[in-house]
Amino acid sequence: MKQSVRPLISAVVLLFLAATPLSARSPAEISFGEGLEAFRESRFALAESRFQEALEGSDDEDLTAGAYFWIAKTGMAQHQLDAAERNLEYFLQTYPRHPLAVEARYQQGRLLFLQEDFDGALQSLGRFVERHPDSPFVANAVYWAGEALFNLGRLDEARRMFQTVLRDHPRSFRVEAARYRIAVIELTFREQELLELLRWSHEEYLRAVDEFQRQEAAYRDALASYRQRLQNTADADLREELVRLNTDIQVLQETLRSRDARIRRLEEQITTLRSETARSR
């Protein structure tokens, strides 16, 4: 799902830039700052270029670490996922105690989601929440875990995850997206129930039609036989048999009318269920 929100810039980096006057910055620091500004404005190709310049021109370990991290994020933003993965892994392996390492672990889970490794994303995001329960990225991690579950078809679990966003992180910008996903899941459940009911009703209808047709054929054969016997009966001694046969004919005719009525009711139910399913889509 594409996000329209503006990219977030690390507070650590903003504090660093604010504390360093422009005139006192090195060329690498200037390139780094320009990269952050371009990233903030969603000009990701330019941002990546500036971060590369900062990386190549810097002899400061913190700035080098930051450049690797932001190159990874620009790669994710441009859907250059393999390159983003390499830079993110290098950053975490080389600078595991860097202030941006916590966000980098969250971004690993999100990167796995973008790579459509939903099981991997679910595990990675779960580890992140367990390891960093107080991180400001927890709400995002829970939301993307819900999206991973949704894509895996585990809708009950996904709904619970989105409900966790609403309950535990009511101020997160993910709240509206979580509400939308919950509504989609509930509509999906309702549609599945209607389709199952429609399928069951259709099968019941087919069984009833088959039984009706089978019995109708038997009844009609019996009626033809009775009528033939009536036509061949002329002896007064068989008048009692004539009365009985006429009674049987009336019973059979009434049974046929009852079967016709049942079939019409089933057809009406099928039509109603189809209309409800169409409205719910």
Coordinates of C-alpha atoms in Angstrom, one line a residue:
M1 CA 0.0 0.0 0.0
K2 CA 1.6 3.3 -1.0
Q3 CA 1.8 6.0 1.6
S4 CA 1.3 9.7 0.8
V5 CA 2.7 11.0 4.1
R6 CA 5.9 13.1 4.0
P7 CA 9.1 11.2 5.0
L8 CA 10.2 11.7 8.6
I9 CA 13.6 13.0 9.4
S10 CA 15.4 11.7 12.5
A11 CA 15.4 14.1 15.4
V12 CA 19.0 13.2 16.1
V13 CA 20.1 14.4 12.7
L14 CA 18.0 17.6 12.9
L15 CA 19.6 18.5 16.2
F16 CA 23.0 17.8 14.7
L17 CA 22.4 20.2 11.8
A18 CA 20.8 22.8 14.1
A19 CA 23.9 22.8 16.3
T20 CA 26.3 23.2 13.4
P21 CA 26.3 26.7 11.7
L22 CA 26.3 26.5 7.9
S23 CA 29.7 28.4 7.7
A24 CA 31.3 25.8 10.0
R25 CA 30.1 22.8 8.1
S26 CA 32.5 20.7 5.9
P27 CA 31.6 20.0 2.3
A28 CA 30.5 16.5 3.4
E29 CA 28.2 18.0 6.1
I30 CA 26.7 20.4 3.6
S31 CA 26.0 17.6 1.1
F32 CA 24.5 15.6 3.9
G33 CA 22.2 18.4 4.9
E34 CA 21.1 19.0 1.3
G35 CA 20.4 15.3 1.1
L36 CA 18.1 15.5 4.1
E37 CA 16.3 18.5 2.7
A38 CA 15.8 16.7 -0.6
F39 CA 14.6 13.6 1.2
R40 CA 12.1 15.7 3.2
E41 CA 10.8 17.1 -0.1
S42 CA 10.5 13.6 -1.6
R43 CA 13.2 14.3 -4.2
F44 CA 14.8 10.9 -3.5
A45 CA 17.2 10.7 -6.5
L46 CA 18.7 14.0 -5.5
A47 CA 18.8 13.0 -1.9
E48 CA 20.7 9.8 -2.7
S49 CA 23.2 11.7 -4.8
R50 CA 23.9 14.1 -1.9
F51 CA 24.3 11.3 0.6
Q52 CA 26.7 9.6 -1.7
E53 CA 28.7 12.8 -1.9
A54 CA 28.7 13.0 1.9
L55 CA 29.9 9.4 2.1
E56 CA 32.7 9.9 -0.3
G57 CA 33.9 13.1 1.2
S58 CA 33.6 12.4 4.9
D59 CA 36.2 11.2 7.4
D60 CA 33.7 11.5 10.3
E61 CA 32.4 8.1 11.5
D62 CA 29.0 9.5 12.6
L63 CA 28.4 11.2 9.3
T64 CA 29.5 8.2 7.4
A65 CA 27.1 6.0 9.4
G66 CA 24.3 8.5 8.8
A67 CA 25.0 8.5 5.1
Y68 CA 24.7 4.7 4.8
F69 CA 21.5 4.8 6.8
W70 CA 19.9 7.5 4.6
I71 CA 21.1 5.9 1.4
A72 CA 19.3 2.8 2.5
K73 CA 16.1 4.8 3.1
T74 CA 16.3 6.6 -0.3
G75 CA 16.7 3.1 -1.8
M76 CA 13.5 2.0 -0.1
A77 CA 11.7 5.2 -1.2
Q78 CA 12.7 4.5 -4.8
H79 CA 11.9 0.8 -4.5
Q80 CA 15.5 -0.1 -5.1
L81 CA 15.1 -2.8 -2.5
D82 CA 18.2 -4.9 -3.0
A83 CA 20.5 -1.9 -2.7
A84 CA 18.5 -0.7 0.3
E85 CA 18.9 -4.1 1.9
R86 CA 22.7 -4.2 1.4
N87 CA 23.1 -0.7 2.9
L88 CA 20.8 -1.3 5.8
E89 CA 22.6 -4.5 6.7
Y90 CA 26.0 -2.9 6.4
F91 CA 24.9 0.0 8.6
L92 CA 23.6 -2.3 11.4
Q93 CA 26.6 -4.6 11.2
T94 CA 29.1 -1.8 11.3
Y95 CA 27.3 0.7 13.6
P96 CA 25.1 -1.3 15.9
R97 CA 25.1 1.3 18.6
H98 CA 24.5 4.3 16.4
P99 CA 21.5 6.4 17.5
L100 CA 19.8 5.5 14.2
A101 CA 20.2 1.8 14.7
V102 CA 16.8 1.4 16.4
E103 CA 15.0 2.9 13.4
A104 CA 17.2 0.8 11.1
R105 CA 15.9 -2.3 12.8
Y106 CA 12.3 -1.1 12.3
Q107 CA 13.1 -0.3 8.6
Q108 CA 14.4 -3.9 8.2
G109 CA 10.9 -5.2 8.9
R110 CA 9.3 -2.7 6.6
L111 CA 11.8 -3.5 3.9
L112 CA 10.9 -7.2 4.1
F113 CA 7.3 -6.2 3.7
L114 CA 8.1 -4.2 0.6
Q115 CA 10.0 -7.3 -0.7
E116 CA 6.7 -9.2 -0.1
D117 CA 8.4 -11.5 2.4
F118 CA 5.4 -11.2 4.7
D119 CA 6.4 -14.0 7.1
G120 CA 9.9 -12.5 7.4
A121 CA 8.4 -9.0 7.9
L122 CA 6.1 -10.3 10.6
Q123 CA 8.9 -12.0 12.5
S124 CA 11.3 -9.0 12.1
L125 CA 8.6 -6.4 13.3
G126 CA 7.7 -8.6 16.2
R127 CA 11.3 -8.8 17.4
F128 CA 11.5 -5.0 17.0
V129 CA 8.5 -4.4 19.2
E130 CA 9.8 -6.8 21.8
R131 CA 13.3 -5.3 21.8
H132 CA 12.2 -1.6 21.6
P133 CA 8.8 -1.4 23.3
D134 CA 9.3 2.4 24.0
S135 CA 10.4 3.3 20.4
P136 CA 8.3 5.9 18.6
F137 CA 8.3 3.4 15.7
V138 CA 6.3 0.8 17.6
A139 CA 3.0 2.0 16.3
N140 CA 4.3 1.8 12.7
A141 CA 5.7 -1.7 13.4
V142 CA 2.4 -3.0 14.8
Y143 CA 0.6 -1.5 11.8
W144 CA 2.9 -3.1 9.2
A145 CA 2.7 -6.4 11.1
G146 CA -1.1 -6.1 10.6
E147 CA -0.5 -5.5 6.9
A148 CA 1.7 -8.6 6.7
L149 CA -1.0 -10.7 8.4
F150 CA -3.6 -9.2 6.0
N151 CA -1.5 -10.2 3.0
L152 CA -1.0 -13.7 4.4
G153 CA -4.8 -14.1 4.6
R154 CA -4.7 -14.3 8.4
L155 CA -7.6 -11.8 8.8
D156 CA -8.6 -12.4 12.4
E157 CA -5.0 -11.8 13.6
A158 CA -4.7 -8.8 11.3
R159 CA -7.8 -7.2 12.7
R160 CA -6.5 -7.7 16.3
M161 CA -3.2 -6.1 15.2
F162 CA -5.0 -3.0 13.7
Q163 CA -7.1 -2.8 16.8
T164 CA -3.9 -2.7 18.9
V165 CA -2.9 0.4 16.9
L166 CA -6.2 2.1 17.8
R167 CA -6.1 1.0 21.4
D168 CA -2.5 1.6 22.3
H169 CA -1.4 4.3 19.9
P170 CA -4.4 6.6 19.4
R171 CA -2.3 9.5 18.3
S172 CA -0.4 7.6 15.6
F173 CA -0.9 8.8 12.1
R174 CA -1.5 5.1 11.3
V175 CA -4.9 5.2 13.2
E176 CA -7.0 6.1 10.1
A177 CA -5.3 3.5 8.0
A178 CA -5.9 0.9 10.7
R179 CA -9.6 1.9 10.9
Y180 CA -9.9 1.5 7.2
R181 CA -8.2 -2.0 7.2
I182 CA -10.6 -3.1 10.0
A183 CA -13.6 -2.0 8.0
V184 CA -12.2 -3.9 4.9
I185 CA -11.7 -7.1 7.0
E186 CA -15.2 -6.9 8.5
L187 CA -16.7 -6.4 5.0
T188 CA -14.7 -9.4 3.8
F189 CA -16.0 -11.5 6.6
R190 CA -19.6 -10.4 5.8
E191 CA -19.1 -11.2 2.1
Q192 CA -17.7 -14.6 2.9
E193 CA -20.7 -15.4 5.1
L194 CA -23.1 -14.3 2.4
L195 CA -21.3 -16.3 -0.3
E196 CA -21.3 -19.4 2.0
L197 CA -25.0 -18.9 2.6
L198 CA -25.6 -18.4 -1.1
R199 CA -23.6 -21.5 -1.9
W200 CA -25.4 -23.6 0.7
S201 CA -28.8 -22.3 -0.5
H202 CA -27.9 -23.0 -4.1
E203 CA -26.9 -26.5 -3.2
E204 CA -30.1 -27.0 -1.2
Y205 CA -32.0 -25.6 -4.2
L206 CA -30.4 -28.0 -6.6
R207 CA -31.0 -30.9 -4.3
A208 CA -34.7 -29.9 -4.0
V209 CA -35.0 -29.5 -7.7
D210 CA -33.5 -32.9 -8.3
E211 CA -35.8 -34.5 -5.8
F212 CA -38.8 -32.7 -7.1
Q213 CA -38.1 -33.8 -10.7
R214 CA -37.5 -37.4 -9.6
Q215 CA -40.8 -37.5 -7.6
E216 CA -42.6 -35.6 -10.2
A217 CA -41.7 -38.2 -12.8
A218 CA -42.9 -40.9 -10.5
Y219 CA -46.1 -39.1 -9.7
R220 CA -46.8 -38.5 -13.4
D221 CA -46.2 -42.2 -14.1
A222 CA -48.6 -43.1 -11.4
L223 CA -51.2 -40.7 -12.7
A224 CA -50.9 -42.1 -16.2
S225 CA -51.2 -45.6 -14.8
Y226 CA -54.3 -44.7 -12.7
R227 CA -56.0 -42.9 -15.7
Q228 CA -55.3 -45.9 -17.9
R229 CA -56.8 -48.2 -15.3
L230 CA -59.8 -45.9 -15.0
Q231 CA -60.4 -46.0 -18.7
N232 CA -60.2 -49.8 -18.7
T233 CA -62.6 -50.1 -15.7
A234 CA -66.2 -50.5 -16.7
D235 CA -67.5 -53.1 -14.3
A236 CA -69.8 -51.8 -11.6
D237 CA -68.1 -54.1 -9.1
L238 CA -65.0 -51.9 -9.4
R239 CA -66.7 -48.6 -8.4
E240 CA -65.1 -48.7 -5.0
E241 CA -61.7 -49.0 -6.6
L242 CA -62.6 -46.0 -8.8
V243 CA -63.3 -43.8 -5.8
R244 CA -60.0 -44.8 -4.2
L245 CA -58.0 -44.1 -7.4
N246 CA -59.6 -40.6 -7.7
T247 CA -58.7 -39.9 -4.1
D248 CA -55.0 -40.9 -4.8
I249 CA -55.0 -38.7 -7.9
Q250 CA -56.1 -35.7 -5.8
V251 CA -53.4 -36.4 -3.2
L252 CA -50.8 -36.6 -5.9
Q253 CA -51.9 -33.4 -7.5
E254 CA -51.8 -31.6 -4.2
T255 CA -48.3 -32.9 -3.5
L256 CA -47.1 -31.5 -6.9
R257 CA -48.6 -28.1 -6.1
S258 CA -46.7 -28.2 -2.7
R259 CA -43.4 -29.0 -4.4
D260 CA -43.9 -26.2 -7.0
A261 CA -44.5 -23.8 -4.1
R262 CA -41.3 -24.9 -2.3
I263 CA -39.2 -24.5 -5.5
R264 CA -40.5 -20.9 -5.9
R265 CA -39.6 -20.1 -2.3
L266 CA -36.0 -21.4 -2.8
E267 CA -35.6 -19.4 -6.0
E268 CA -36.8 -16.2 -4.2
Q269 CA -34.2 -16.8 -1.4
I270 CA -31.4 -17.3 -3.9
T271 CA -32.4 -14.0 -5.7
T272 CA -32.4 -12.1 -2.3
L273 CA -29.0 -13.5 -1.3
R274 CA -27.5 -12.6 -4.6
S275 CA -28.8 -9.0 -4.3
E276 CA -27.4 -8.7 -0.7
T277 CA -24.0 -10.0 -1.9
A278 CA -23.9 -7.5 -4.8
R279 CA -24.7 -4.6 -2.5
S280 CA -21.9 -5.5 0.0
R281 CA -19.2 -5.4 -2.7

